[in-house]
């Protein structure tokens, strides 16, 4: 199925009120729009205290002493806690999601600017903040390791002297693919193109910063934590393992979450500090970080230096891709990634192309920067992988003097090759790449754009057309391969139909704005014919939802969406047995028509799902062997990832005098398989495209040579506004996933993954008259102008 | 939420009251107008003051744009939005509307003031460049009455002005001269960001010849100052691309930018050149349109 959308007009009905899939307004929006949402900072408990964290002003320094006298004496201060206090309780260090450790509060030395050193608990947020100003820390400054390329130099300062026998800043090595086979292909290739490509450190910067409210009931031994978390169940297990509190006595509540983008997957020291503060004081304690704290200390994203190589025949058949990556992991390896995948799913760097060989080697190092790594809607490093391959393909097109679309069309994996196993071992489930690419070209008017560009170039105007084609690997994942800290990435789901035919669906994932309350109600509605408005969707409370690994990596619809469809089918199967009793026919004689069963050949004899629900709880006998009630639960373990894809085309104009880039048009054709709610999908795509404009043109967490973070506020770390983005032009194709119960593939991160290369390719294309083949993000006016002068792009 | 250190708060009811409060507060007191620079600095604890004197109640007294004789007088509490929307200013000095279009965003413009912008004396601030370009003067009032200083004297360095501890800026006066127009160009990384560089120009012509011209730059040096060499080079000459190029080159020479995340020194110098040419070209275009 191919659909060409005209731009959304005022006539688009976004509220079709479907019983199943279709456009409908989000059920959660009235609450959020009217200010009735309940976010962590809205949680106010009687007697609640406030916590503020003192952070290191230095990137690398030994703590000689900490004097808390003055702070403790400030009126309204309840306690000051340092790393030494935590060490006494065995809580000074905690595990990261990559089996490294991270300091909750520094005991020996600080390893990045913004690291947690001490905290104050006080009667108000203001007093707590005033108190930390009075804590006097005596630091002995150590040389910082800031330049990732120098991290492994023999004379580089040792950052992780806390790790036994550690003598350098090496974090891990990783490889994938076949080095020898790849070398053999490179040896015979007509053309080899080599290009260093930097994906700078960026930050997810959700609108709501991270925070928590901890409440400890000493009588019951019960800890309740309201927390900004994308993965409440995984967090609960980790807290149980770290704190020694029994898991059934820990309740994590993720209320409304104001954006996550991966930023709220890790467990941050602040959460642990809030828990400790509640234990120490016996009072509920709130910690809510401010904007600067969020930007300097919480999970960053990317920070890969990728040396790309691509081998091809002279007529443009791509043969092999090879890369070596230098990965900056900051001071602690805080990446959230399955154990087998320390570089996430970067292995899909072979892209959407049918290759003979591929190989990647990676060296990850520690530096004196904040920890993190997997965040900002990256689908576990697929953002970096797609950027690498899509830039390399454009570099090849440049060298071969080929049109970049033509080169891609020539090399796509063909529909009949699916399921397709890549040279790095990923099994792509389904795809019709050429169809998507041609639709994008049609929407863009690609040939006319090239003509316009030619005319403009003859007049000295700078217009660029950039193309990217991406394949994502989302919906992690099969439990045999994928885990977080040993927890398999399967998702539970429970569905209960109440006697009156209304329903409650309990999920293990957690929306941060994606619209789960709507999408999941629609999935269930499609299966059992109860309108979405009659289905309450619950998530984010570990006491009231089944176990599962949470929302990130576009996994909610691929994993929990499958669980929701299957649990609904399980309920429907039971309903069918009850219906057979009600209609006094055999189960095999019943036919399902959305919302009711009827006797085959006699539609007048029917019962609705609502009638069946009442019967299931009602007086009178049920068919033999059938228990009362209408509910079911399952745990879905995906057999494979799903592989959404898309074709993006970006048109930019560059002012030759100022080098300011204007994104004139952006055409996005996405294929996320079965589409549940078009409006929500479009919203996800629009947001991701805006992210892409930000990363391509302005976002970067930079550091000076002393390791000072230069992106510590939203004045310094720029996020795009409506004025930097064009009207998005979207279209789609539908290639269902063959192994997913409803054929859905996930859409949450497609646009963030696919858009940066399209924009950079467009800018580089515009600069073709200057002999430019590559320029690194962010393409600020200054960096574009320096590139136009033939100079290397400056570091900041 | 970033929270400031403790401070006292007082709300002034008249200009005289504000000056009295300033006098009482000594050097630990600061005036808050729109608050769009001061409050973020206090929240980040880059600045801590004992007392804030809120003069938002003085908008009636100090919020005005009016012509008096051959001057436009603008009260220091005039908000960005009022500068943007003023047809009187747009006709007399279109540079104001040009600049206001690229200052921050509507929310900030609803609140921020001309006086606050000038008194913050941020070298990247746009209205300082505008007032320099227009050869404006500043009326400062204290307990002993008013004094009038030129923009050159008003700005003593980054974040430093001629306004004393118990004084406040009350009015900006811009001289109107016949046959003139003006324009402002700015490059920013993103809407609402501070300028990477910007340039304002004012040109006066008679009989096809430039009788006077002034250029003011922002974000390319510690101080926003006029560039006399440009005025000298342009006076008495007929406008031409070559002449604008000469002025642009002088602007690039005259400035002293620093490298930061907004750009390299070379790029900022290039912008001083490029934007000066554009501002001069646009000013002359506007004069010609008036004549036509």
PDB file of N, CA and C in Angstrom, chain A residues 259-314:
ATOM      1  N   UNK A 259       8.724  14.263  28.818  1.00  0.00           N
ATOM      2  CA  UNK A 259       9.774  14.010  27.826  1.00  0.00           C
ATOM      3  C   UNK A 259      10.887  13.180  28.423  1.00  0.00           C
ATOM      4  N   UNK A 260      11.383  12.250  27.624  1.00  0.00           N
ATOM      5  CA  UNK A 260      12.453  11.384  28.106  1.00  0.00           C
ATOM      6  C   UNK A 260      13.597  11.334  27.124  1.00  0.00           C
ATOM      7  N   UNK A 261      13.333  10.828  25.929  1.00  0.00           N
ATOM      8  CA  UNK A 261      14.334  10.734  24.857  1.00  0.00           C
ATOM      9  C   UNK A 261      15.566   9.947  25.314  1.00  0.00           C
ATOM     10  N   UNK A 262      15.375   9.033  26.247  1.00  0.00           N
ATOM     11  CA  UNK A 262      16.504   8.247  26.753  1.00  0.00           C
ATOM     12  C   UNK A 262      17.165   8.853  27.964  1.00  0.00           C
ATOM     13  N   UNK A 263      16.908  10.134  28.209  1.00  0.00           N
ATOM     14  CA  UNK A 263      17.517  10.815  29.358  1.00  0.00           C
ATOM     15  C   UNK A 263      17.058  10.196  30.677  1.00  0.00           C
ATOM     16  N   UNK A 264      15.884   9.550  30.684  1.00  0.00           N
ATOM     17  CA  UNK A 264      15.330   9.047  31.938  1.00  0.00           C
ATOM     18  C   UNK A 264      15.370   7.523  32.004  1.00  0.00           C
ATOM     19  N   UNK A 265      16.307   6.937  31.260  1.00  0.00           N
ATOM     20  CA  UNK A 265      16.534   5.501  31.391  1.00  0.00           C
ATOM     21  C   UNK A 265      17.500   5.194  32.535  1.00  0.00           C
ATOM     22  N   UNK A 266      18.620   5.908  32.648  1.00  0.00           N
ATOM     23  CA  UNK A 266      19.583   5.548  33.705  1.00  0.00           C
ATOM     24  C   UNK A 266      19.047   5.841  35.105  1.00  0.00           C
ATOM     25  N   UNK A 267      19.711   5.236  36.079  1.00  0.00           N
ATOM     26  CA  UNK A 267      19.486   5.615  37.477  1.00  0.00           C
ATOM     27  C   UNK A 267      20.555   6.639  37.815  1.00  0.00           C
ATOM     28  N   UNK A 268      20.123   7.819  38.213  1.00  0.00           N
ATOM     29  CA  UNK A 268      21.073   8.887  38.524  1.00  0.00           C
ATOM     30  C   UNK A 268      21.356   8.937  40.017  1.00  0.00           C
ATOM     31  N   UNK A 269      22.536   9.433  40.392  1.00  0.00           N
ATOM     32  CA  UNK A 269      22.859   9.569  41.810  1.00  0.00           C
ATOM     33  C   UNK A 269      21.777  10.341  42.577  1.00  0.00           C
ATOM     34  N   UNK A 270      21.153  11.308  41.937  1.00  0.00           N
ATOM     35  CA  UNK A 270      20.133  12.103  42.621  1.00  0.00           C
ATOM     36  C   UNK A 270      18.983  11.258  43.155  1.00  0.00           C
ATOM     37  N   UNK A 271      18.561  10.242  42.381  1.00  0.00           N
ATOM     38  CA  UNK A 271      17.481   9.367  42.854  1.00  0.00           C
ATOM     39  C   UNK A 271      17.926   8.647  44.129  1.00  0.00           C
ATOM     40  N   UNK A 272      19.165   8.145  44.089  1.00  0.00           N
ATOM     41  CA  UNK A 272      19.680   7.397  45.246  1.00  0.00           C
ATOM     42  C   UNK A 272      19.814   8.342  46.447  1.00  0.00           C
ATOM     43  N   UNK A 273      20.260   9.574  46.182  1.00  0.00           N
ATOM     44  CA  UNK A 273      20.383  10.561  47.264  1.00  0.00           C
ATOM     45  C   UNK A 273      19.018  10.817  47.908  1.00  0.00           C
ATOM     46  N   UNK A 274      17.974  10.914  47.079  1.00  0.00           N
ATOM     47  CA  UNK A 274      16.638  11.169  47.628  1.00  0.00           C
ATOM     48  C   UNK A 274      16.208  10.008  48.511  1.00  0.00           C
ATOM     49  N   UNK A 275      16.504   8.794  48.073  1.00  0.00           N
ATOM     50  CA  UNK A 275      16.144   7.614  48.881  1.00  0.00           C
ATOM     51  C   UNK A 275      16.914   7.642  50.208  1.00  0.00           C
ATOM     52  N   UNK A 276      18.218   7.903  50.122  1.00  0.00           N
ATOM     53  CA  UNK A 276      19.032   7.953  51.340  1.00  0.00           C
ATOM     54  C   UNK A 276      18.491   9.043  52.271  1.00  0.00           C
ATOM     55  N   UNK A 277      18.146  10.180  51.707  1.00  0.00           N
ATOM     56  CA  UNK A 277      17.655  11.298  52.520  1.00  0.00           C
ATOM     57  C   UNK A 277      16.363  10.919  53.242  1.00  0.00           C
ATOM     58  N   UNK A 278      15.492  10.174  52.553  1.00  0.00           N
ATOM     59  CA  UNK A 278      14.244   9.744  53.195  1.00  0.00           C
ATOM     60  C   UNK A 278      14.528   8.754  54.313  1.00  0.00           C
ATOM     61  N   UNK A 279      15.503   7.883  54.094  1.00  0.00           N
ATOM     62  CA  UNK A 279      15.868   6.907  55.124  1.00  0.00           C
ATOM     63  C   UNK A 279      16.483   7.611  56.337  1.00  0.00           C
ATOM     64  N   UNK A 280      17.354   8.606  56.052  1.00  0.00           N
ATOM     65  CA  UNK A 280      18.078   9.296  57.123  1.00  0.00           C
ATOM     66  C   UNK A 280      17.130  10.159  57.960  1.00  0.00           C
ATOM     67  N   UNK A 281      16.218  10.856  57.284  1.00  0.00           N
ATOM     68  CA  UNK A 281      15.385  11.832  58.003  1.00  0.00           C
ATOM     69  C   UNK A 281      14.045  11.259  58.453  1.00  0.00           C
ATOM     70  N   UNK A 282      13.646  10.154  57.854  1.00  0.00           N
ATOM     71  CA  UNK A 282      12.311   9.633  58.158  1.00  0.00           C
ATOM     72  C   UNK A 282      11.191  10.474  57.583  1.00  0.00           C
ATOM     73  N   UNK A 283      11.541  11.427  56.741  1.00  0.00           N
ATOM     74  CA  UNK A 283      10.543  12.311  56.118  1.00  0.00           C
ATOM     75  C   UNK A 283      10.558  12.109  54.598  1.00  0.00           C
ATOM     76  N   UNK A 284       9.458  12.418  53.944  1.00  0.00           N
ATOM     77  CA  UNK A 284       9.520  12.400  52.480  1.00  0.00           C
ATOM     78  C   UNK A 284      10.468  13.491  51.975  1.00  0.00           C
ATOM     79  N   UNK A 285      11.224  13.186  50.934  1.00  0.00           N
ATOM     80  CA  UNK A 285      12.221  14.130  50.426  1.00  0.00           C
ATOM     81  C   UNK A 285      12.082  14.258  48.913  1.00  0.00           C
ATOM     82  N   UNK A 286      12.072  15.503  48.458  1.00  0.00           N
ATOM     83  CA  UNK A 286      12.010  15.760  47.006  1.00  0.00           C
ATOM     84  C   UNK A 286      13.350  16.260  46.482  1.00  0.00           C
ATOM     85  N   UNK A 287      13.771  15.657  45.379  1.00  0.00           N
ATOM     86  CA  UNK A 287      14.932  16.183  44.643  1.00  0.00           C
ATOM     87  C   UNK A 287      14.490  16.451  43.218  1.00  0.00           C
ATOM     88  N   UNK A 288      14.682  17.675  42.779  1.00  0.00           N
ATOM     89  CA  UNK A 288      14.321  18.019  41.403  1.00  0.00           C
ATOM     90  C   UNK A 288      15.491  18.821  40.853  1.00  0.00           C
ATOM     91  N   UNK A 289      16.160  18.257  39.876  1.00  0.00           N
ATOM     92  CA  UNK A 289      17.343  18.969  39.391  1.00  0.00           C
ATOM     93  C   UNK A 289      16.937  20.199  38.580  1.00  0.00           C
ATOM     94  N   UNK A 290      17.821  21.174  38.506  1.00  0.00           N
ATOM     95  CA  UNK A 290      17.527  22.344  37.685  1.00  0.00           C
ATOM     96  C   UNK A 290      18.063  22.110  36.273  1.00  0.00           C
ATOM     97  N   UNK A 291      17.800  23.071  35.407  1.00  0.00           N
ATOM     98  CA  UNK A 291      18.138  22.892  33.992  1.00  0.00           C
ATOM     99  C   UNK A 291      19.631  22.674  33.784  1.00  0.00           C
ATOM    100  N   UNK A 292      20.444  23.454  34.476  1.00  0.00           N
ATOM    101  CA  UNK A 292      21.888  23.326  34.285  1.00  0.00           C
ATOM    102  C   UNK A 292      22.371  21.954  34.751  1.00  0.00           C
ATOM    103  N   UNK A 293      21.828  21.501  35.879  1.00  0.00           N
ATOM    104  CA  UNK A 293      22.225  20.172  36.370  1.00  0.00           C
ATOM    105  C   UNK A 293      21.873  19.104  35.350  1.00  0.00           C
ATOM    106  N   UNK A 294      20.690  19.241  34.760  1.00  0.00           N
ATOM    107  CA  UNK A 294      20.266  18.261  33.763  1.00  0.00           C
ATOM    108  C   UNK A 294      21.234  18.233  32.589  1.00  0.00           C
ATOM    109  N   UNK A 295      21.640  19.415  32.143  1.00  0.00           N
ATOM    110  CA  UNK A 295      22.493  19.481  30.953  1.00  0.00           C
ATOM    111  C   UNK A 295      23.926  19.020  31.240  1.00  0.00           C
ATOM    112  N   UNK A 296      24.443  19.318  32.429  1.00  0.00           N
ATOM    113  CA  UNK A 296      25.861  18.984  32.670  1.00  0.00           C
ATOM    114  C   UNK A 296      26.070  17.583  33.230  1.00  0.00           C
ATOM    115  N   UNK A 297      25.040  16.999  33.853  1.00  0.00           N
ATOM    116  CA  UNK A 297      25.341  15.754  34.562  1.00  0.00           C
ATOM    117  C   UNK A 297      24.578  14.535  34.082  1.00  0.00           C
ATOM    118  N   UNK A 298      23.467  14.695  33.403  1.00  0.00           N
ATOM    119  CA  UNK A 298      22.671  13.514  33.047  1.00  0.00           C
ATOM    120  C   UNK A 298      23.019  13.029  31.648  1.00  0.00           C
ATOM    121  N   UNK A 299      22.465  11.852  31.331  1.00  0.00           N
ATOM    122  CA  UNK A 299      22.842  11.118  30.137  1.00  0.00           C
ATOM    123  C   UNK A 299      22.912  11.922  28.856  1.00  0.00           C
ATOM    124  N   UNK A 300      24.131  12.061  28.357  1.00  0.00           N
ATOM    125  CA  UNK A 300      24.334  12.687  27.054  1.00  0.00           C
ATOM    126  C   UNK A 300      24.079  11.647  25.972  1.00  0.00           C
ATOM    127  N   UNK A 301      24.320  11.999  24.724  1.00  0.00           N
ATOM    128  CA  UNK A 301      24.172  11.050  23.627  1.00  0.00           C
ATOM    129  C   UNK A 301      25.307  11.228  22.622  1.00  0.00           C
ATOM    130  N   UNK A 302      25.502  10.171  21.824  1.00  0.00           N
ATOM    131  CA  UNK A 302      26.496  10.152  20.720  1.00  0.00           C
ATOM    132  C   UNK A 302      27.940  10.238  21.237  1.00  0.00           C
ATOM    133  N   UNK A 303      28.698  11.213  20.711  1.00  0.00           N
ATOM    134  CA  UNK A 303      30.123  11.355  21.014  1.00  0.00           C
ATOM    135  C   UNK A 303      30.944  10.221  20.410  1.00  0.00           C
ATOM    136  N   UNK A 304      30.760   9.994  19.116  1.00  0.00           N
ATOM    137  CA  UNK A 304      31.512   8.990  18.365  1.00  0.00           C
ATOM    138  C   UNK A 304      32.368   9.704  17.317  1.00  0.00           C
ATOM    139  N   UNK A 305      33.625   9.320  17.235  1.00  0.00           N
ATOM    140  CA  UNK A 305      34.451   9.710  16.090  1.00  0.00           C
ATOM    141  C   UNK A 305      34.586   8.470  15.220  1.00  0.00           C
ATOM    142  N   UNK A 306      34.035   8.568  14.014  1.00  0.00           N
ATOM    143  CA  UNK A 306      33.946   7.377  13.158  1.00  0.00           C
ATOM    144  C   UNK A 306      34.817   7.561  11.924  1.00  0.00           C
ATOM    145  N   UNK A 307      35.781   6.665  11.750  1.00  0.00           N
ATOM    146  CA  UNK A 307      36.541   6.650  10.511  1.00  0.00           C
ATOM    147  C   UNK A 307      35.855   5.693   9.563  1.00  0.00           C
ATOM    148  N   UNK A 308      35.206   6.234   8.557  1.00  0.00           N
ATOM    149  CA  UNK A 308      34.440   5.409   7.642  1.00  0.00           C
ATOM    150  C   UNK A 308      35.224   5.091   6.380  1.00  0.00           C
ATOM    151  N   UNK A 309      35.018   3.891   5.885  1.00  0.00           N
ATOM    152  CA  UNK A 309      35.589   3.505   4.592  1.00  0.00           C
ATOM    153  C   UNK A 309      34.498   2.773   3.828  1.00  0.00           C
ATOM    154  N   UNK A 310      34.397   3.074   2.549  1.00  0.00           N
ATOM    155  CA  UNK A 310      33.391   2.405   1.730  1.00  0.00           C
ATOM    156  C   UNK A 310      34.062   1.974   0.428  1.00  0.00           C
ATOM    157  N   UNK A 311      33.785   0.742   0.033  1.00  0.00           N
ATOM    158  CA  UNK A 311      34.404   0.187  -1.177  1.00  0.00           C
ATOM    159  C   UNK A 311      33.311  -0.062  -2.208  1.00  0.00           C
ATOM    160  N   UNK A 312      33.615   0.250  -3.472  1.00  0.00           N
ATOM    161  CA  UNK A 312      32.593   0.104  -4.515  1.00  0.00           C
ATOM    162  C   UNK A 312      33.247  -0.152  -5.862  1.00  0.00           C
ATOM    163  N   UNK A 313      32.417  -0.619  -6.800  1.00  0.00           N
ATOM    164  CA  UNK A 313      32.894  -0.699  -8.180  1.00  0.00           C
ATOM    165  C   UNK A 313      32.769   0.702  -8.780  1.00  0.00           C
ATOM    166  N   UNK A 314      33.427   0.899  -9.919  1.00  0.00           N
ATOM    167  CA  UNK A 314      33.413   2.262 -10.470  1.00  0.00           C
ATOM    168  C   UNK A 314      32.044   2.664 -11.007  1.00  0.00           C
TER     169      UNK A 314
END
